[in-house]
Coordinates of C-alpha atoms and ligand atoms in Angstrom, one line a residue:
Chain A
M102 CA 0.1 -0.1 -0.1
N103 CA 1.3 3.3 -1.0
V104 CA 0.7 6.3 1.1
I105 CA 1.3 10.3 0.0
V106 CA 1.1 12.4 3.1
C107 CA 1.1 16.6 2.8
V108 CA 3.4 18.1 5.2
K109 CA 3.5 21.9 5.7
Q110 CA 6.6 23.4 6.7
I111 CA 5.8 26.4 8.5
P112 CA 8.0 29.0 10.6
D113 CA 8.8 27.8 14.4
P114 CA 5.5 28.3 16.6
A115 CA 7.4 28.8 19.6
L116 CA 8.3 32.2 18.1
P117 CA 6.1 34.8 18.3
G118 CA 4.6 35.2 14.6
A119 CA 4.7 38.5 12.8
L120 CA 3.4 40.2 9.9
D121 CA 5.3 41.2 6.5
S122 CA 4.7 45.1 6.4
S123 CA 4.4 45.3 2.7
T124 CA 1.8 42.1 1.9
N125 CA 0.4 41.7 5.3
T126 CA 1.0 38.0 5.3
L127 CA 2.5 35.9 7.5
K128 CA 6.6 36.1 7.7
R129 CA 7.7 32.7 6.6
D130 CA 11.5 33.9 5.5
G131 CA 13.4 32.0 8.2
K132 CA 14.1 28.4 8.7
L133 CA 11.0 26.6 8.6
I134 CA 10.0 23.2 10.8
L135 CA 7.6 20.4 9.9
D136 CA 4.2 21.5 11.1
E137 CA 3.4 19.4 14.5
S138 CA 0.0 18.7 13.0
D139 CA 1.5 16.6 10.0
S140 CA 3.6 14.7 12.4
Y141 CA 0.2 12.8 13.0
G142 CA -0.3 12.3 9.3
V143 CA 3.2 10.8 9.0
E144 CA 3.0 8.5 11.6
M145 CA -0.4 7.0 10.6
A146 CA 1.0 6.7 7.4
L147 CA 4.0 5.0 8.3
Q148 CA 1.9 2.3 10.2
L149 CA -0.8 1.4 7.9
V150 CA 2.0 0.9 5.0
D151 CA 3.7 -1.8 7.9
K152 CA 0.3 -3.2 8.8
A153 CA -0.5 -3.6 4.9
G154 CA 3.2 -5.4 5.2
G155 CA 4.4 -3.4 1.9
G156 CA 4.6 -0.3 0.2
E157 CA 5.9 3.4 0.8
V158 CA 5.3 6.5 2.0
S159 CA 6.1 9.7 0.2
L160 CA 5.5 13.4 1.0
V161 CA 4.1 16.7 -0.7
S162 CA 4.8 19.9 0.3
M163 CA 5.1 23.2 -1.3
A164 CA 7.0 26.0 0.3
P165 CA 7.6 29.3 -1.5
N166 CA 11.7 29.1 -0.3
G167 CA 13.0 25.8 -1.2
E168 CA 12.9 24.8 2.4
V169 CA 13.5 21.3 3.1
S170 CA 14.1 20.9 6.8
G171 CA 10.7 19.4 7.7
L172 CA 10.8 17.3 4.9
R173 CA 14.0 15.8 6.4
T174 CA 12.3 15.3 9.6
A175 CA 9.3 13.1 8.1
L176 CA 12.0 11.6 6.1
A177 CA 14.0 10.7 9.0
M178 CA 10.5 9.1 10.7
G179 CA 10.4 7.0 8.3
A180 CA 9.0 8.3 4.7
A181 CA 10.7 7.1 1.6
K182 CA 10.7 10.5 -0.7
A183 CA 9.3 13.7 -1.1
V184 CA 8.3 16.0 -3.8
L185 CA 8.8 20.1 -2.9
V186 CA 6.8 22.4 -4.8
S187 CA 9.3 25.3 -4.6
D188 CA 8.8 28.6 -6.4
P189 CA 9.0 32.4 -5.5
A190 CA 5.9 32.9 -7.5
L191 CA 3.8 30.5 -5.2
Q192 CA 4.2 33.5 -2.2
G193 CA 0.6 34.8 -1.6
S194 CA -0.8 31.6 -3.1
D195 CA -4.3 31.0 -1.7
A196 CA -6.1 27.5 -0.1
L197 CA -7.6 26.6 -3.5
T198 CA -4.2 27.0 -5.6
T199 CA -2.4 25.3 -2.7
A200 CA -4.8 22.2 -3.7
R201 CA -4.0 22.8 -6.7
V202 CA -0.4 22.7 -6.9
L203 CA -0.2 19.8 -4.0
A204 CA -2.7 17.4 -6.3
A205 CA -0.3 18.2 -9.1
A206 CA 2.5 17.3 -6.7
V207 CA 0.6 13.7 -5.8
G208 CA 0.3 13.5 -9.6
R209 CA 3.6 13.5 -10.3
I210 CA 4.2 11.0 -7.7
G211 CA 1.6 8.7 -9.7
G212 CA -1.1 8.7 -6.7
A213 CA -1.8 6.7 -4.0
D214 CA -4.0 4.3 -2.3
L215 CA -4.3 6.9 0.6
V216 CA -3.6 10.2 0.5
I217 CA -3.3 12.3 4.1
A218 CA -3.3 15.6 5.6
A219 CA -3.9 17.5 8.5
T220 CA -7.0 18.9 9.7
E221 CA -5.6 22.3 9.6
S222 CA -2.3 23.7 9.7
S223 CA -0.8 25.4 12.8
D224 CA 0.2 28.7 10.8
G225 CA -2.7 29.0 8.0
Y226 CA -5.6 27.1 9.9
T227 CA -8.0 27.6 6.5
G228 CA -8.8 23.8 7.4
T229 CA -10.0 23.8 3.8
V230 CA -7.2 22.4 2.0
P231 CA -7.7 18.5 2.4
E232 CA -10.8 18.8 1.3
Q233 CA -10.2 21.0 -1.8
L234 CA -7.4 18.7 -2.3
A235 CA -9.9 15.3 -2.7
E236 CA -12.1 17.3 -4.7
V237 CA -9.1 18.3 -7.6
L238 CA -8.0 15.0 -7.2
G239 CA -11.5 13.4 -7.7
L240 CA -11.3 11.2 -4.4
P241 CA -13.6 10.3 -1.6
S242 CA -12.5 11.6 2.0
V243 CA -12.7 11.3 5.2
T244 CA -12.1 14.4 7.3
F245 CA -11.7 14.8 10.9
A246 CA -10.7 11.0 11.0
K247 CA -10.2 10.0 14.6
H248 CA -9.2 6.3 14.1
V249 CA -8.3 4.6 10.6
E250 CA -8.2 0.9 9.4
I251 CA -7.5 -0.5 5.7
D252 CA -9.6 -3.5 5.6
G253 CA -8.3 -4.8 2.0
S254 CA -9.5 -2.0 -0.3
T255 CA -11.6 -0.5 2.4
L256 CA -10.9 2.6 4.4
K257 CA -12.8 2.4 8.2
A258 CA -12.6 5.4 9.8
S259 CA -14.5 7.3 12.6
R260 CA -14.8 10.7 12.2
Q261 CA -15.3 13.4 14.7
T262 CA -19.0 15.0 14.6
E263 CA -20.2 17.7 16.9
D264 CA -22.2 15.2 19.0
G265 CA -20.0 12.5 19.1
Y266 CA -18.2 10.5 16.2
D267 CA -19.6 8.6 13.0
E268 CA -18.3 5.4 11.7
V269 CA -18.0 6.0 7.7
E270 CA -16.5 3.5 5.3
C271 CA -15.0 4.3 1.5
P272 CA -13.2 2.5 -1.1
L273 CA -9.7 3.4 -1.7
P274 CA -8.1 5.4 -3.1
A275 CA -9.5 8.1 -0.9
L276 CA -7.9 11.1 1.2
I277 CA -8.5 11.6 4.9
S278 CA -7.6 14.5 7.2
V279 CA -6.5 13.5 10.7
T280 CA -6.6 15.3 14.2
A281 CA -3.6 15.6 16.9
G282 CA -3.8 12.9 19.3
V283 CA -4.8 10.2 16.7
V284 CA -1.4 8.2 17.0
E285 CA 1.6 9.3 19.1
P286 CA 4.5 10.5 16.8
R287 CA 7.8 8.7 16.8
Y288 CA 11.2 10.5 17.2
P289 CA 12.9 9.9 14.3
S290 CA 16.3 7.8 15.1
F291 CA 19.9 8.4 14.7
K292 CA 19.8 6.3 12.0
G293 CA 16.8 7.5 10.3
I294 CA 18.3 10.9 10.6
M295 CA 21.6 9.7 8.5
A296 CA 19.4 7.9 6.4
A297 CA 17.5 10.6 5.6
K298 CA 20.0 12.7 4.3
S299 CA 20.4 10.9 1.0
K300 CA 16.7 10.2 0.2
P301 CA 15.5 12.0 -2.6
V302 CA 13.5 15.2 -2.8
D303 CA 12.1 16.0 -5.8
T304 CA 12.4 20.1 -6.2
V305 CA 10.0 21.1 -8.8
T306 CA 8.4 24.7 -9.7
A307 CA 4.5 25.4 -10.2
G308 CA 5.3 26.3 -13.7
D309 CA 7.2 22.3 -13.9
L310 CA 3.9 20.9 -12.9
G311 CA 1.8 23.0 -15.3
V312 CA -0.3 24.9 -12.7
D313 CA -1.0 28.5 -13.2
P314 CA -1.7 31.1 -12.3
V315 CA -0.5 30.7 -8.6
G316 CA 0.5 33.5 -5.9
W317 CA -1.2 36.6 -5.9
A318 CA -2.6 36.2 -9.2
G319 CA -4.2 33.2 -8.7
A320 CA -5.8 34.4 -5.0
G321 CA -9.3 35.9 -5.4
Q322 CA -8.4 37.8 -2.0
Q323 CA -6.8 40.9 -1.0
I324 CA -5.8 42.0 2.4
S325 CA -7.5 45.4 3.0
D326 CA -6.8 46.3 6.6
V327 CA -4.9 44.9 9.4
A328 CA -6.0 46.3 13.0
K329 CA -5.1 45.5 16.8
A330 CA -8.5 44.1 18.5
P331 CA -10.0 45.5 21.4
E332 CA -7.7 44.4 24.6
R333 CA -9.3 43.2 27.7
A334 CA -8.6 45.5 30.7
A335 CA -6.2 43.9 33.2
G336 CA -8.0 42.1 36.4
E337 CA -6.9 41.6 39.7
I338 CA -3.8 39.1 40.3
V339 CA -3.7 37.8 43.6
E340 CA -1.1 35.1 45.2
D341 CA -3.2 32.4 46.8
D342 CA -2.1 32.5 50.7
G343 CA -4.6 29.6 51.4
E344 CA -7.3 32.0 51.3
G345 CA -7.7 32.4 47.5
F346 CA -10.7 30.5 47.1
A347 CA -12.7 32.9 48.7
K348 CA -11.6 35.8 46.1
I349 CA -13.2 33.3 43.6
V350 CA -16.2 32.7 45.9
S351 CA -17.0 36.6 46.4
F352 CA -16.0 37.8 42.8
L353 CA -18.9 34.9 41.5
E354 CA -21.5 36.6 44.4
N355 CA -20.7 39.9 42.6
L356 CA -22.0 38.6 39.2
K357 CA -24.8 37.0 41.2
V358 CA -23.4 33.6 39.7
I359 CA -23.8 32.4 43.4
Chain B
M89 CA -27.5 42.3 -2.8
N90 CA -28.1 38.3 -2.8
V91 CA -26.7 36.2 0.2
W92 CA -27.0 32.2 0.8
V93 CA -26.5 30.7 4.2
Y94 CA -25.6 27.2 4.6
V95 CA -27.7 26.4 7.1
Q96 CA -27.1 22.7 9.1
G97 CA -29.7 20.9 11.1
S98 CA -29.3 19.2 14.4
K99 CA -32.2 17.1 16.0
G100 CA -34.8 18.4 13.5
A101 CA -33.8 22.1 14.7
P102 CA -30.9 24.5 12.1
T103 CA -28.1 24.8 14.9
S104 CA -27.5 27.9 16.3
A105 CA -24.6 28.9 14.6
S106 CA -26.5 29.1 11.0
L107 CA -29.1 31.0 12.9
E108 CA -26.6 33.5 13.7
L109 CA -25.8 33.7 9.9
L110 CA -28.8 34.2 9.0
T111 CA -29.5 37.4 11.2
K112 CA -26.2 38.5 9.7
A113 CA -27.1 38.0 6.0
R114 CA -30.2 40.0 6.6
S115 CA -28.3 43.1 7.4
L116 CA -26.4 42.6 3.9
G117 CA -29.3 41.5 1.4
D118 CA -31.8 39.2 0.2
V119 CA -31.5 35.9 2.1
T120 CA -31.5 32.6 0.7
A121 CA -31.0 29.2 3.1
F122 CA -29.4 26.0 1.8
V123 CA -29.5 22.7 3.9
G124 CA -28.1 19.6 2.7
G125 CA -30.8 16.9 3.9
D126 CA -34.6 17.5 4.9
G127 CA -35.7 21.1 4.4
A128 CA -39.4 20.8 5.9
A129 CA -38.7 20.6 9.7
L130 CA -36.5 23.5 9.7
A131 CA -38.4 26.1 7.2
E132 CA -40.5 27.5 10.2
A133 CA -36.8 28.5 12.1
V134 CA -35.1 29.4 9.1
G135 CA -38.0 32.1 7.9
Q136 CA -38.2 33.1 11.3
H137 CA -34.6 34.5 11.1
G138 CA -35.3 36.1 7.6
A139 CA -34.7 33.3 4.8
A140 CA -38.1 33.3 2.0
K141 CA -36.4 30.5 0.2
L142 CA -34.8 27.1 1.3
Y143 CA -32.9 24.8 -1.0
A144 CA -32.8 21.4 0.6
T145 CA -31.4 18.2 -1.0
G146 CA -33.5 15.9 0.9
D147 CA -32.2 12.9 2.4
L148 CA -28.8 12.0 1.3
G149 CA -29.2 8.3 2.5
G150 CA -25.7 8.2 4.8
R151 CA -23.5 9.8 2.1
L152 CA -21.2 12.2 3.8
P153 CA -22.4 16.0 2.9
G154 CA -19.7 17.4 1.2
P155 CA -19.4 16.1 -2.3
A156 CA -23.3 15.4 -2.6
V157 CA -24.3 19.0 -1.5
S158 CA -21.6 20.9 -3.0
A159 CA -22.8 19.4 -6.2
A160 CA -26.6 20.5 -5.4
M161 CA -25.1 24.0 -5.0
Q162 CA -23.5 24.2 -7.8
A163 CA -26.4 22.9 -10.1
V164 CA -28.3 25.7 -8.7
I165 CA -26.0 28.4 -9.4
E166 CA -25.2 27.0 -12.5
G167 CA -28.8 27.0 -13.4
G168 CA -29.0 30.5 -13.3
D169 CA -30.0 31.7 -9.3
S170 CA -26.2 32.9 -8.1
P171 CA -26.1 34.6 -5.2
D172 CA -22.9 37.0 -4.6
L173 CA -22.2 35.9 -1.6
I174 CA -22.7 32.1 0.7
M175 CA -22.0 32.1 4.4
F176 CA -20.7 29.1 5.6
P177 CA -21.3 28.2 10.0
Q178 CA -17.4 26.3 10.6
S179 CA -19.0 22.9 11.6
Y180 CA -17.5 19.4 10.0
E181 CA -19.8 18.9 8.1
A182 CA -20.2 22.7 6.0
R183 CA -16.6 23.0 6.1
D184 CA -16.6 19.8 3.7
V185 CA -19.2 21.7 1.5
L186 CA -17.7 24.7 1.5
S187 CA -14.3 23.2 0.4
R188 CA -15.7 21.6 -2.2
L189 CA -17.7 24.2 -3.5
S190 CA -14.6 26.2 -4.0
V191 CA -13.1 23.7 -6.0
K192 CA -16.1 23.2 -8.4
L193 CA -16.6 27.0 -8.8
G194 CA -13.1 27.7 -8.7
K195 CA -13.3 30.2 -6.3
T196 CA -11.2 31.1 -3.4
V197 CA -12.7 30.9 0.0
L198 CA -11.9 32.6 3.4
T199 CA -12.5 30.9 6.9
N200 CA -12.1 31.6 10.3
N201 CA -14.1 34.9 9.8
V202 CA -15.9 36.9 13.0
D203 CA -17.6 39.6 10.5
V204 CA -18.7 40.7 7.5
A205 CA -19.4 43.8 5.7
A206 CA -20.3 44.8 1.9
A207 CA -20.2 47.7 0.4
G208 CA -20.8 48.8 -3.4
G209 CA -20.7 45.1 -4.0
A210 CA -17.3 44.5 -2.8
V211 CA -17.6 42.0 0.2
T212 CA -15.1 42.1 3.2
V213 CA -14.5 39.6 5.8
T214 CA -12.6 40.1 9.4
T215 CA -10.4 37.2 10.8
P216 CA -8.4 37.4 14.0
I217 CA -5.0 36.3 13.9
F218 CA -2.1 35.6 16.7
G219 CA -4.9 34.6 19.2
G220 CA -7.0 37.2 18.8
N221 CA -5.1 40.1 19.1
T222 CA -4.8 41.3 15.5
L223 CA -7.5 41.6 13.1
V224 CA -7.3 41.2 9.4
S225 CA -10.0 42.2 6.7
T226 CA -9.5 40.7 3.6
T227 CA -12.0 42.0 0.6
F228 CA -12.7 39.2 -2.3
T229 CA -11.8 40.1 -5.6
G230 CA -13.3 38.9 -9.1
D231 CA -16.5 38.1 -9.3
G232 CA -18.9 36.0 -6.8
P233 CA -20.3 33.8 -5.6
F234 CA -17.7 35.0 -2.7
L235 CA -17.5 31.8 -0.4
A236 CA -16.4 32.7 3.6
G237 CA -16.5 30.3 6.5
F238 CA -17.7 32.0 10.0
R239 CA -16.5 31.0 13.5
P240 CA -19.6 30.3 15.7
K241 CA -21.0 33.2 18.0
S242 CA -19.3 35.9 15.6
F243 CA -23.0 37.0 15.4
A244 CA -26.1 37.3 17.8
A245 CA -29.0 35.3 16.7
E246 CA -32.2 37.0 16.6
P247 CA -35.6 36.0 14.9
S248 CA -37.3 38.6 12.3
G249 CA -40.5 37.6 12.6
G250 CA -40.5 36.2 9.0
G251 CA -43.0 33.1 8.3
A252 CA -41.8 30.3 7.3
A253 CA -39.5 29.4 4.1
E254 CA -40.8 28.4 1.0
V255 CA -38.5 24.7 0.4
V256 CA -37.2 24.2 -2.6
A257 CA -35.9 20.6 -3.9
A258 CA -32.2 20.8 -5.0
A259 CA -31.3 17.5 -6.7
V260 CA -27.9 16.2 -6.1
P261 CA -26.3 15.5 -9.5
E262 CA -24.2 12.1 -9.8
V263 CA -20.8 12.6 -8.2
G264 CA -18.9 9.6 -9.1
P265 CA -16.1 8.2 -7.1
T266 CA -15.8 11.5 -4.8
G267 CA -19.5 10.9 -3.4
A268 CA -18.4 7.3 -2.2
A269 CA -17.8 7.9 1.5
M270 CA -21.1 6.0 3.5
V271 CA -21.5 6.8 7.3
V272 CA -22.4 3.2 8.5
A273 CA -22.8 4.1 12.5
T274 CA -23.4 7.4 14.5
H275 CA -22.7 7.8 18.1
V276 CA -23.3 10.3 20.3
E277 CA -21.4 11.2 23.2
E278 CA -23.8 11.8 26.0
T279 CA -23.3 14.3 28.3
S280 CA -25.1 15.9 31.2
G281 CA -25.6 19.3 31.9
P282 CA -25.7 22.2 29.9
K283 CA -23.8 22.3 26.5
L284 CA -20.6 23.5 26.6
D285 CA -21.1 26.2 24.2
E286 CA -24.3 27.5 25.3
A287 CA -23.4 27.3 29.1
A288 CA -23.9 30.3 31.2
V289 CA -20.8 29.0 33.4
V290 CA -18.1 27.0 31.9
V291 CA -14.9 25.6 33.9
S292 CA -12.0 24.1 31.9
G293 CA -9.2 22.1 33.3
G294 CA -5.7 21.7 31.6
R295 CA -2.5 19.7 31.9
G296 CA -1.7 21.8 35.5
L297 CA -4.4 19.3 37.0
G298 CA -1.4 16.9 36.5
E299 CA -3.6 13.7 35.9
Q300 CA -7.0 12.5 34.7
A301 CA -8.6 11.5 37.7
K302 CA -8.1 15.0 38.9
Y303 CA -10.5 16.1 36.2
E304 CA -13.1 15.2 38.6
L305 CA -12.6 18.4 40.4
I306 CA -13.6 20.6 36.8
E307 CA -16.5 18.3 36.9
T308 CA -17.7 18.9 40.3
L309 CA -17.1 22.4 40.4
A310 CA -19.2 22.7 37.0
K311 CA -22.1 21.1 38.4
L312 CA -22.0 23.1 41.4
L313 CA -22.4 26.4 39.2
R314 CA -25.3 24.5 36.7
G315 CA -22.0 24.9 34.1
A316 CA -19.9 22.5 31.9
P317 CA -16.9 21.3 31.9
G318 CA -14.4 22.1 29.2
A319 CA -10.7 21.3 28.7
S320 CA -7.7 22.3 26.7
R321 CA -6.3 20.4 23.8
A322 CA -3.4 18.9 25.7
I323 CA -5.6 16.8 27.9
V324 CA -8.1 16.0 25.1
D325 CA -4.5 14.6 23.6
A326 CA -3.8 12.7 26.5
G327 CA -6.9 10.9 26.3
W328 CA -8.6 12.3 29.8
V329 CA -11.7 13.8 28.3
P330 CA -13.3 13.5 24.9
Y331 CA -12.8 16.1 22.1
S332 CA -16.6 17.5 22.6
Y333 CA -14.7 19.0 25.5
Q334 CA -12.2 21.2 23.7
V335 CA -12.3 24.8 23.9
G336 CA -10.3 26.6 21.1
Q337 CA -9.5 27.1 17.5
T338 CA -9.7 23.2 16.8
G339 CA -12.7 22.8 19.3
K340 CA -15.6 24.8 20.8
V341 CA -16.0 28.6 20.2
V342 CA -17.5 29.4 24.1
K343 CA -18.8 33.0 25.1
P344 CA -20.1 32.4 28.9
G345 CA -20.9 34.7 31.4
V346 CA -17.7 33.1 33.7
Y347 CA -15.4 31.3 32.5
I348 CA -12.5 29.5 34.6
A349 CA -9.6 28.0 33.3
A350 CA -7.7 25.8 35.5
G351 CA -4.0 24.8 35.2
I352 CA -4.3 26.1 31.5
S353 CA -1.5 28.2 30.2
G354 CA -3.3 30.2 27.9
A355 CA -2.1 29.3 24.4
T356 CA -2.9 31.3 21.5
Q357 CA -5.1 28.4 20.0
H358 CA -7.3 28.0 23.4
M359 CA -7.9 31.7 23.9
V360 CA -9.1 32.1 20.5
G361 CA -11.9 29.8 21.7
M362 CA -12.8 31.6 25.3
K363 CA -11.5 35.3 25.0
G364 CA -14.8 36.2 23.8
S365 CA -16.2 35.1 27.8
K366 CA -17.7 38.6 29.9
N367 CA -15.6 37.0 32.7
I368 CA -12.8 35.1 32.9
I369 CA -11.1 33.5 36.3
A370 CA -7.8 31.8 35.6
I371 CA -6.0 29.5 38.6
N372 CA -2.1 29.0 37.0
K373 CA 0.7 28.5 39.4
D374 CA 2.9 30.2 37.2
K375 CA 2.3 33.9 37.6
E376 CA 3.7 34.2 34.2
A377 CA 1.1 32.1 32.0
P378 CA -0.4 34.0 29.6
I379 CA -3.5 33.3 30.8
F380 CA -3.2 36.2 33.8
G381 CA -2.9 38.5 30.4
I382 CA -7.0 38.2 29.5
A383 CA -8.2 37.5 33.6
D384 CA -10.2 39.4 35.3
L385 CA -9.7 37.8 38.4
G386 CA -6.3 35.5 38.5
I387 CA -5.2 33.2 41.5
V388 CA -1.4 32.2 41.6
G389 CA -1.9 29.1 43.4
D390 CA -2.2 25.4 43.0
V391 CA -5.2 24.2 41.7
H392 CA -4.9 21.0 43.7
K393 CA -5.4 23.3 47.0
V394 CA -7.6 26.1 45.3
L395 CA -10.1 24.0 43.9
P396 CA -10.7 21.7 46.5
K397 CA -11.5 24.6 49.0
L398 CA -13.9 26.4 46.3
I399 CA -15.8 23.1 45.9
E400 CA -15.5 22.8 49.7
A401 CA -16.9 26.8 50.3
L402 CA -19.8 26.3 47.4
Q403 CA -21.2 22.8 48.9
S404 CA -21.3 24.5 52.5
R405 CA -23.5 27.2 51.1
Ligands
LIG675 C1 -3.4 24.1 15.1 C2 -3.3 24.0 16.5 C3 -4.9 23.9 17.0 C4 -4.6 24.0 18.5 N1 -5.8 23.8 18.6 C5 -6.2 24.0 20.5 C6 -7.8 23.9 21.1 O1 -8.4 24.1 20.1 N2 -7.5 24.5 21.8 C7 -6.4 24.2 23.0 O2 -6.8 24.3 24.2 N3 -5.4 23.9 22.5 C8 -5.0 24.1 21.0 N4 -3.7 23.7 20.8 C9 -2.7 23.7 21.7 C10 -2.5 24.8 22.5 O3 -1.2 25.3 21.5 C11 -1.4 24.4 23.7 O4 -0.8 23.1 23.5 C12 -2.7 24.0 24.8 O5 -3.9 24.6 24.8 C13 -2.1 23.5 26.1 O6 -3.0 23.3 27.1 P1 -2.4 23.6 28.6 O7 -2.7 24.4 28.7 O8 -3.5 22.3 29.4 O9 -1.1 22.9 28.8 P2 0.3 23.8 29.2 O10 0.7 24.6 28.2 O11 1.0 22.7 29.3 O12 -0.2 24.3 30.8 C14 -0.4 23.4 31.6 C15 -0.3 24.9 32.9 O13 -0.6 24.5 33.8 C16 -0.1 25.2 35.0 N5 0.3 24.3 36.2 C17 1.0 23.3 36.3 N6 1.0 22.5 37.4 C18 -0.5 23.2 38.0 C19 -0.5 23.3 39.2 N7 -0.5 22.7 40.3 N8 -1.6 24.3 39.8 C20 -1.9 25.2 38.8 N9 -1.4 25.6 37.5 C21 -0.6 24.4 37.2 C22 1.2 25.6 34.4 O14 1.9 26.6 35.1 C23 0.8 25.9 33.0 O15 0.8 27.1 32.6 C24 -3.7 23.7 19.0 C25 -2.6 23.8 18.5 C26 -2.2 23.9 17.3 C27 -0.9 24.0 16.9
LIG676 N1 2.1 24.6 1.6 C1 1.5 23.2 1.9 N2 2.3 21.7 2.1 C2 2.2 20.6 2.1 N3 0.7 20.5 2.9 C3 -0.3 21.7 2.8 C4 0.3 22.8 2.6 N4 -1.0 23.6 2.8 C5 -1.7 22.8 3.5 N5 -1.1 21.5 3.8 C6 -2.1 20.3 4.2 O1 -3.1 20.7 4.6 C7 -3.5 21.0 6.1 C8 -4.7 22.0 6.3 O2 -3.9 23.1 6.0 P1 -5.1 24.4 6.1 O3 -6.0 24.4 5.0 O4 -3.5 25.7 5.6 O5 -5.4 24.4 7.5 C9 -2.4 21.3 6.4 O6 -2.0 20.6 7.6 C10 -1.3 20.4 5.2 O7 -1.4 18.7 5.9

C-alpha cells in the first residue's frame, strides 16, 4: 500500500508570529520546521504501510523558499521520498491554489492508495486544503478522522462530529484528514536522521507542474486592513495565601452566579 | 445583494451557528438558505430568521455531505440562481461542503471569519490572528459567489418575525467516486448538564491538573455552578476527556458569563475559543502564564489546593 502525506513546513510556532508589513502576510522567510499537525499524518501513514506489509510513504510539500528541513524530519521518521514544489511565484497563494499545486505533486508521484493531510495547519489554519485537494484529485474523503483502519480495499474510519463520532466506510483510493492525538508520532532515530540525508527530494516549480496562475495572481482575495483587536482590561491578580478560593467566591457572588 | 446561508440541521432544528449567520445575512441583503438534508422541519425557524427560500437536498442516504451538497449547490448556481455571497458556519459538515464547492466553482474561500461587511458589491471579511490580538480584513476580488466560513458565536441570533421559508428541492447530481464515503453508524457522546457552547458558566481544566483522575474537580465545580466542563487540547490529546470537551481554535468557541481556566497556560489557540467570555477567572501556579493577561480575576496558586477549597465553600452554602 502506498500512502502520500501532505507536510507543511512552517515557521517555529514557539517564536512570536509577525506580519510582513509590505504584504500583510505571515512572515515565512526564516528557517521552517515540520508542522507538528502533520507529524500525526506521517506516523499514521508509516503504521498503515507497516500493517499492510508493503509499499511506501511519500511526502508532498509546497513552500516558497526551497525549504527542506521539515521534509527531512518526516523522511527521518521513515518516509521514503518527497516532492517539494518551491517557487517564489507561490508567495501569496490561497488555499485553492495550494490544493491545486499539491494535487499536481501527488500526480507527479503517480498517485497513491491513500492521501493524508492534517485537519488544519498550525500557521494558516484555513482547514480547507484537504477537502479541496480531494476534490481536485476526484477522490472521496473522510475529514476529521480519529481512528483509521484499512480492510482490503476499504477504508474504515471514525470521524469526529459535533455530538460524538460517525463510523465511515469508503473505497480506496481516498483522502483523509487527521487531528492531533490520533497516534503518537515517533522520534526520528539517529539512523533515521542519517538515512534521511540521502533520501530523494524532487524539487520542482509550479510551472514544471503546469499549475498557473499561482501566488497573488491566483488568489481571489486582497488584504485590506490590519488592526489591533480591542484589549481586555487587565484584571486583579492575587497570590494564593490559602484564601484564594474566597476571592473566587466573592467574585461569583458579585456576578450573582451564586 | 443576494446572500445564501448554509444551514445545518441538528435533531430537527437549525444549529445556533446557522441562525447567527441568517441574522447577520439579513443586514446584508436578501437571504436564501441551503440545507443538505430535509428542509421541511427547518423551514419555520429558517423563515423566522429572515430567509424567504430554503433549498433542500432531502435525505442524503448516509452519504457524507461534502461532495453531494456542494454538487447540488453548484447545480442551482449554474442553473441561474447565483448568489453574491455564501456564508457557511464552521462546522465539520459545512467546512467540507465549502471546500468542495470552492473547487467546483473555482473560487477562493476565506475561513475563520468573525465579521463581514458589504459595500458597493465588495465583500470584506474580518479574521482574528495571533490568538485574537490582531484583526485582518480581507476583500474578495473578482466575481462572486464569494465563499466565506464563520466561527460560531460571531453574531447574535435574533428572529425577524418572518413566516416559514418556502422549501425548494435542490437535486443532487451524480458525483461519481468522490461521493463514495458512507456513514455506517453514528455515535452520540452523551453529556449531562448544559451544552459546552451554550452554558452560562464554563469550567475548563488543563495539563496543570497533573493527572486524569483530577479532572473530577472540574466536573464537580462545573456541576455546582450549573455550568459545563471544558478542556484544553493538551488533555484531550492525552485522552483524559473526549474531543467534544475541547475549547479553542480546533474545538468549541464559548462565550459564557463566567469562564474558569484551571491549570491552563493560555496558548493562543486556546484563547481564541474563550476570549469572548464576559468574565474570566484563571488559576495557575505560574504568575507569568499568558492566561493571566486576559483574566479578570487571577489566582496564582496550585489547582490542587484552590479547587478543593472552592468546592467545599460552594458545597457548604
Ligand atoms: C493547529 C493547532 C490547533 C490547536 N487548537 C487548540 C484548541 O482548540 N484548544 C486548545 O486548548 N489548544 C489548542 N492547541 C494547543 C495549544 O497550543 C496548547 O498546546 C494547549 O492549549 C496547552 O494546553 P494546557 O494549557 O492545558 O497545557 P500547558 O500549556 O502545558 O499548560 C499547563 C499550565 O498549567 C500550569 N500548572 C501546572 N501545574 C499546576 C498546578 N498544580 N496548579 C496550577 N497550575 C498548574 C502551568 O503553569 C501551565 O501554565 C492547538 C495547537 C495547534 C498547533
Ligand atoms: N503548503 C503546504 N504544503 C503541504 N501541505 C499543506 C500545505 N498547506 C496545507 N497543507 C496540508 O493541508 C492541511 C490543512 O492546511 P490548512 O488548510 O492551511 O489549514 C495541512 O495541515 C497540511 O497537511
